[in-house]
PDB file of C-alpha atoms in Angstrom:
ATOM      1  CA  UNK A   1       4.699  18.512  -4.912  1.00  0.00           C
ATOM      2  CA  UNK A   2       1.122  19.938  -5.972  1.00  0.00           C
ATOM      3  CA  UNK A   3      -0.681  17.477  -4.306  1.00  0.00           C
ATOM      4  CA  UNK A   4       1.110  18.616  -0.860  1.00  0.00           C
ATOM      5  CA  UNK A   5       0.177  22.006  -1.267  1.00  0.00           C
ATOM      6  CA  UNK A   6      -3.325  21.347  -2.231  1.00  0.00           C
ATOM      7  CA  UNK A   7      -3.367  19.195   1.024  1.00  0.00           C
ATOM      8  CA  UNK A   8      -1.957  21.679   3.149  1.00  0.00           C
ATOM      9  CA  UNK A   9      -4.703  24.510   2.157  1.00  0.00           C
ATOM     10  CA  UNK A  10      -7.387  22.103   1.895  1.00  0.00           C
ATOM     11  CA  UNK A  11      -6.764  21.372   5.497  1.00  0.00           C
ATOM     12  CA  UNK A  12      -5.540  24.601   6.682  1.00  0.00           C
ATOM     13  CA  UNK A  13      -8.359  27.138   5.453  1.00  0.00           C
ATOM     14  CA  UNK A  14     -11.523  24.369   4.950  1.00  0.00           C
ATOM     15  CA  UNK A  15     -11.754  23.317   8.535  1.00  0.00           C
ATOM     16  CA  UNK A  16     -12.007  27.364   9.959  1.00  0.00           C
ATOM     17  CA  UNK A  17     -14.819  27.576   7.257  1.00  0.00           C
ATOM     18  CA  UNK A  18     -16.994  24.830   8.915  1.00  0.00           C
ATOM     19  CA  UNK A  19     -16.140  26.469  12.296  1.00  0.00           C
ATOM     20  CA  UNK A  20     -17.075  30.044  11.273  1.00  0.00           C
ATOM     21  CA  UNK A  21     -19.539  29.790   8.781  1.00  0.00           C
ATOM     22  CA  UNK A  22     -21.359  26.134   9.450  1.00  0.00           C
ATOM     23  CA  UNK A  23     -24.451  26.525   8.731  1.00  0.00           C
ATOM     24  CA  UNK A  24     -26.159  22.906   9.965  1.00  0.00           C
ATOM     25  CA  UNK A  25     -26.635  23.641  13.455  1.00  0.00           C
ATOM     26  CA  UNK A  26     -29.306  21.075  13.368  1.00  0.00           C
ATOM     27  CA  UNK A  27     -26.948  18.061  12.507  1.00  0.00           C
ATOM     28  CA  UNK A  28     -24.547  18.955  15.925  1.00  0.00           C
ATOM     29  CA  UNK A  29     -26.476  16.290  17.248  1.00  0.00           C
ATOM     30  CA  UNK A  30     -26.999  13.593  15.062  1.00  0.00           C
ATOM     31  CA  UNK A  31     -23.206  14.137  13.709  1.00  0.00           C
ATOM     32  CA  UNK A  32     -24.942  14.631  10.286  1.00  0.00           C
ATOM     33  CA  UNK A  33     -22.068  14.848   7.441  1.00  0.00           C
ATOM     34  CA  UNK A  34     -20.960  18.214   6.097  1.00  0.00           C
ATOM     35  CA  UNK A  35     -22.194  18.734   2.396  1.00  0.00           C
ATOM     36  CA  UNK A  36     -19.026  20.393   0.682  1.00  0.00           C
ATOM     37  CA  UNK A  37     -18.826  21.357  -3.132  1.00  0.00           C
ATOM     38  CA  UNK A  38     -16.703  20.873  -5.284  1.00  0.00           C
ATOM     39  CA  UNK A  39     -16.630  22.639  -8.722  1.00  0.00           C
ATOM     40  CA  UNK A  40     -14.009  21.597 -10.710  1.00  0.00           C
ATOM     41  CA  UNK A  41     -13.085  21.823 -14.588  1.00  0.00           C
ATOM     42  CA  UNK A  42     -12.780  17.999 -15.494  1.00  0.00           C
ATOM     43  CA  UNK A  43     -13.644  18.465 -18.770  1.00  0.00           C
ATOM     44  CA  UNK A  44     -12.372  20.874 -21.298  1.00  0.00           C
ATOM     45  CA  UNK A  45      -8.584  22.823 -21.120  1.00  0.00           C
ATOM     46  CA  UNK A  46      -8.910  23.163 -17.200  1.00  0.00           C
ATOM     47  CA  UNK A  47      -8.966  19.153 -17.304  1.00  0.00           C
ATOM     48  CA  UNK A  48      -5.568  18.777 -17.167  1.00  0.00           C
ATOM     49  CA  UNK A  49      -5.661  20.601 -13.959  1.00  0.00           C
ATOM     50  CA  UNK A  50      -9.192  19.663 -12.767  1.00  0.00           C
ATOM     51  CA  UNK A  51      -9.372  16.107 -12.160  1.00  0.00           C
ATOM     52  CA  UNK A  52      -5.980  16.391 -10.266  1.00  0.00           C
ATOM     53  CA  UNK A  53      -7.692  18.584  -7.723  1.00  0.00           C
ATOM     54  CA  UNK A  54     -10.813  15.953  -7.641  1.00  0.00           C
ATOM     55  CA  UNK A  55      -8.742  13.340  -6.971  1.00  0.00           C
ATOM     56  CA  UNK A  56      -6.465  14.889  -4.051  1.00  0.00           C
ATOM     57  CA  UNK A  57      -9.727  16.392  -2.443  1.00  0.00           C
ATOM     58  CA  UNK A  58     -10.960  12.513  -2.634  1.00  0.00           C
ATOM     59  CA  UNK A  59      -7.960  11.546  -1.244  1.00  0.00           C
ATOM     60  CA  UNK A  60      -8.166  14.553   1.378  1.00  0.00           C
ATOM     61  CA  UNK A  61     -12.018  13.617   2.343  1.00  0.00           C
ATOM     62  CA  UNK A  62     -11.327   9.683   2.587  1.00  0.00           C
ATOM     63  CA  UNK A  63      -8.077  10.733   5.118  1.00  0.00           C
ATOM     64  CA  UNK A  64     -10.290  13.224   7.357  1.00  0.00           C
ATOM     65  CA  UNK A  65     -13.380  10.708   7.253  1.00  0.00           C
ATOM     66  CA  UNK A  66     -10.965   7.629   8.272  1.00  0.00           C
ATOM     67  CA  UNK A  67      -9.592  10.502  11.195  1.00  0.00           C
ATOM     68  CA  UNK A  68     -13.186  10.863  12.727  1.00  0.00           C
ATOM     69  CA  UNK A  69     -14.303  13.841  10.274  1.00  0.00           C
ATOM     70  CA  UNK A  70     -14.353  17.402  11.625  1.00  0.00           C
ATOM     71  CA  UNK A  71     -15.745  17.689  15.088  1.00  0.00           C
ATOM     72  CA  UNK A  72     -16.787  13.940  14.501  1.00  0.00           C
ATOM     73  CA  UNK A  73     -18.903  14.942  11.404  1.00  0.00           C
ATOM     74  CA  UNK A  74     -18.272  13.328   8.386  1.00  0.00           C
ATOM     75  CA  UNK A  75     -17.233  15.638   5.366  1.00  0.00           C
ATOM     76  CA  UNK A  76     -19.477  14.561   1.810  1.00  0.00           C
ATOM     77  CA  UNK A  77     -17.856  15.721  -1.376  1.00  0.00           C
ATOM     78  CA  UNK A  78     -20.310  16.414  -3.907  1.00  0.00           C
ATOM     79  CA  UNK A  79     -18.374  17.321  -7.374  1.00  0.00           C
ATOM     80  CA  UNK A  80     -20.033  19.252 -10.262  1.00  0.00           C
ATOM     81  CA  UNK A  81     -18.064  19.595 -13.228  1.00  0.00           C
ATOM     82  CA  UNK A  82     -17.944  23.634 -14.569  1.00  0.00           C
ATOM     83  CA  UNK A  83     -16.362  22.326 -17.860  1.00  0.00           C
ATOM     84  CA  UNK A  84     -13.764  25.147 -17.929  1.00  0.00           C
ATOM     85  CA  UNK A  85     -17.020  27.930 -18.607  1.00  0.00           C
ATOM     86  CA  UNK A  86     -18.903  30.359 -16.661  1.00  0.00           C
ATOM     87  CA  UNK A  87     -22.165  29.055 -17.625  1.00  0.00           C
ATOM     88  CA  UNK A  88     -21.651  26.017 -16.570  1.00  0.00           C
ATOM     89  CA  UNK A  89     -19.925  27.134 -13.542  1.00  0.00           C
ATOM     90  CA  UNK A  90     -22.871  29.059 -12.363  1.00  0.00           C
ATOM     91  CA  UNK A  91     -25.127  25.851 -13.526  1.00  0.00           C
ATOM     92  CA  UNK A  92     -22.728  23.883 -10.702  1.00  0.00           C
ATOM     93  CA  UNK A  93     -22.775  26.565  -8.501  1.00  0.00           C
ATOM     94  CA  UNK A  94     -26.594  26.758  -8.280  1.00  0.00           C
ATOM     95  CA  UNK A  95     -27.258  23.227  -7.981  1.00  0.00           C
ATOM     96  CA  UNK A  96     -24.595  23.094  -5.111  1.00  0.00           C
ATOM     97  CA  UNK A  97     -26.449  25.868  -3.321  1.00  0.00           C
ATOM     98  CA  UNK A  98     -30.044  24.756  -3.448  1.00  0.00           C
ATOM     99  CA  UNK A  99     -30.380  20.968  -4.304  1.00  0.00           C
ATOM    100  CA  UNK A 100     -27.392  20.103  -2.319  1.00  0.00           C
ATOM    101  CA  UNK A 101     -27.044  22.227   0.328  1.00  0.00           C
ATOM    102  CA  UNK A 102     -23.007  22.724   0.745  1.00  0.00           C
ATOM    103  CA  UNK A 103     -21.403  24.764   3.542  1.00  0.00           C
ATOM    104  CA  UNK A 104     -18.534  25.228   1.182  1.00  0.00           C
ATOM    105  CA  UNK A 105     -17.471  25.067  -2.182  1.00  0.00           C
ATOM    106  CA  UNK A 106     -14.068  24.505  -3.549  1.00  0.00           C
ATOM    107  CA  UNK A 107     -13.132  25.634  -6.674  1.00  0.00           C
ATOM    108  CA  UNK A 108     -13.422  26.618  -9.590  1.00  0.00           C
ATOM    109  CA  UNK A 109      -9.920  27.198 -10.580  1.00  0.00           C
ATOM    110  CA  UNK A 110      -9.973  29.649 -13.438  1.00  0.00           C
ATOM    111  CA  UNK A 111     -10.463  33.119 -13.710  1.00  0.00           C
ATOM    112  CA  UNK A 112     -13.600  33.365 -15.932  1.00  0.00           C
ATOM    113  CA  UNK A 113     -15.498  30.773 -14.120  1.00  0.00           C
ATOM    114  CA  UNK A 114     -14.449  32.184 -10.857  1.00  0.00           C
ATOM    115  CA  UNK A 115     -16.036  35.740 -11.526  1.00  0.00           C
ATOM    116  CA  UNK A 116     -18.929  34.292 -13.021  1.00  0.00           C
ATOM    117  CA  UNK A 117     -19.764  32.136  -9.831  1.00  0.00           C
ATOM    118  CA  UNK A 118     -18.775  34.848  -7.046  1.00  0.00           C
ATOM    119  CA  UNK A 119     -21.460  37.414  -7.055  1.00  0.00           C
ATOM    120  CA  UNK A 120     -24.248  33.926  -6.448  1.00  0.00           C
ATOM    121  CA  UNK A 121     -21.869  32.581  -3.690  1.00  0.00           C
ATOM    122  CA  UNK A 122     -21.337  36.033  -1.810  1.00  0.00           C
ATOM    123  CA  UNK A 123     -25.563  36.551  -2.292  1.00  0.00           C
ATOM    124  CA  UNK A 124     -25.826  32.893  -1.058  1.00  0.00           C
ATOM    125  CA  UNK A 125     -23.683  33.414   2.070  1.00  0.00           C
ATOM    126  CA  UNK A 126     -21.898  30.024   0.762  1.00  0.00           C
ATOM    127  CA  UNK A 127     -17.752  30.184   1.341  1.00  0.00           C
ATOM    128  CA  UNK A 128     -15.595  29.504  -1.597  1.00  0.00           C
ATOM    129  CA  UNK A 129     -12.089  28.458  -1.725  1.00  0.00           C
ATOM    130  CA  UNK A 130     -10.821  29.161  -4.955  1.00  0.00           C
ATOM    131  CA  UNK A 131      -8.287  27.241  -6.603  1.00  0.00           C
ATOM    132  CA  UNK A 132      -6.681  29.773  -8.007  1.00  0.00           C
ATOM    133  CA  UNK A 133      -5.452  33.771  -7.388  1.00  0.00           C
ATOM    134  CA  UNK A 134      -8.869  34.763  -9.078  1.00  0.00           C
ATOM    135  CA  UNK A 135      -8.993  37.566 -11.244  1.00  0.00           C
ATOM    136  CA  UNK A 136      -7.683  41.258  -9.987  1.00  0.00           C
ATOM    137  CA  UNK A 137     -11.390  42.465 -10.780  1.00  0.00           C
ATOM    138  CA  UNK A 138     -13.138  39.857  -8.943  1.00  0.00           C
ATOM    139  CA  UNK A 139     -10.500  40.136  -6.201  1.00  0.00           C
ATOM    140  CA  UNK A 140     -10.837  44.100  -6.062  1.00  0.00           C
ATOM    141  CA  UNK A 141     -14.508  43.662  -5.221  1.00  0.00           C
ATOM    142  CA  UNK A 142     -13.936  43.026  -1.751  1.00  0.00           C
ATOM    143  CA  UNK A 143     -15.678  39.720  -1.175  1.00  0.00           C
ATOM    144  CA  UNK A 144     -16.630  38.681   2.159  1.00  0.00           C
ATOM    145  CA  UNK A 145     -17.597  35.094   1.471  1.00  0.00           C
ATOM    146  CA  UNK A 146     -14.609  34.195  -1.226  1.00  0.00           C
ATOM    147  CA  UNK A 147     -11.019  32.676   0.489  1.00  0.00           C
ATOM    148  CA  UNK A 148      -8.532  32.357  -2.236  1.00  0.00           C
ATOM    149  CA  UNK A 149      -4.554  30.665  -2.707  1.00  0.00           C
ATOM    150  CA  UNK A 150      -2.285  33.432  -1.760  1.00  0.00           C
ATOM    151  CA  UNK A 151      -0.239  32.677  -4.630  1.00  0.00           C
ATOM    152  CA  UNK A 152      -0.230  35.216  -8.186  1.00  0.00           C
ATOM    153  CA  UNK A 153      -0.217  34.525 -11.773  1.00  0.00           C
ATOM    154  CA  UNK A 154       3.642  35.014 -11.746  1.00  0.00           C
ATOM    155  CA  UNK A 155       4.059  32.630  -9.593  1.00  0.00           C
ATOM    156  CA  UNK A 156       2.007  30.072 -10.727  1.00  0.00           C
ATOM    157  CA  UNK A 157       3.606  30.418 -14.389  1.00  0.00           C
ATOM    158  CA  UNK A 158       6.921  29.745 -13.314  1.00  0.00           C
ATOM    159  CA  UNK A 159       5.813  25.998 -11.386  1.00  0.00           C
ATOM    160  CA  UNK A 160       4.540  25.468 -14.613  1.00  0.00           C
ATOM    161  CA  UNK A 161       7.805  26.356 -16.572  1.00  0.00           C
ATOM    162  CA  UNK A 162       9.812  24.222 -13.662  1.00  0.00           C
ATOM    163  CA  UNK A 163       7.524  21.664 -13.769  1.00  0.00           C
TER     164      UNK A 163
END
């Protein structure tokens, strides 16, 4: 059941990102791959939660690869690990930005890395998809660069309690 939904938004809301905000007009040509970050808590108490995003956005990236890629690009996952803390989420963040060069990044998925890593991604012009509602302050902010699940707190802590 998570994995679908994960699926679902990965596909539904990363896809318009490359289309509106792409920022390798260069590679058009040459059908370069699209660099997309992920940062992801693998280590640490967002573990539990963490590597079962890496792997369905591995399992996402081989489908959409094996289905000709977007626009017959290629999509690269390049995965830093935020270890469940800001400053290590920022660390990720920055290396995604300038060594890697991402269009996107996906993730982080909790609250205190997330509003640690916004204000760099919204001065970078680099769309995240969080993995989570955020934080009310970080979403009050009005973010232009930040796409987030729809779903709140509430909801997310009674999955947990069904699950």
């Amino acid at each position: 059941m998570i994995k679908n939904w994960k699926k679902i938004l990965f596909l539904a809301l990363l896809i318009p990102i490359f289309l509106l905000f792409g920022q390798a007009h260069e590679s058009f040509a040459k059908k370069a791959p699209y660099k997309v970050g992920a940062l992801l808590d693998l280590t640490e108490f967002g573990a539990p939660a963490g590597v079962d995003e890496k792997d369905a956005l591995l399992m996402e990236v081989e489908k959409i690869n094996k289905e000709g890629g977007v626009n017959g690009h290629p999509i690269e996952l390049v995965i830093e690990n935020s270890a469940s803390h800001p400053t290590k989420a920022v660390s990720g963040l920055t290396k995604l930005v300038t060594q890697d060069k991402v269009v996107a990044i996906i993730g982080p998925s909790i609250g205190n890395t997330i509003a640690a890593v916004l204000p760099m991604a919204e001065k970078n012009k680099v769309p995240v998809l969080s993995l989570s509602p955020l934080t009310p302050e970080a979403t009050r902010k009005g973010y232009k660069w930040t796409f987030r699940m729809p779903q709140s707190d509430v909801i997310v802590v009674e999955k947990i309690i069904d699950y």
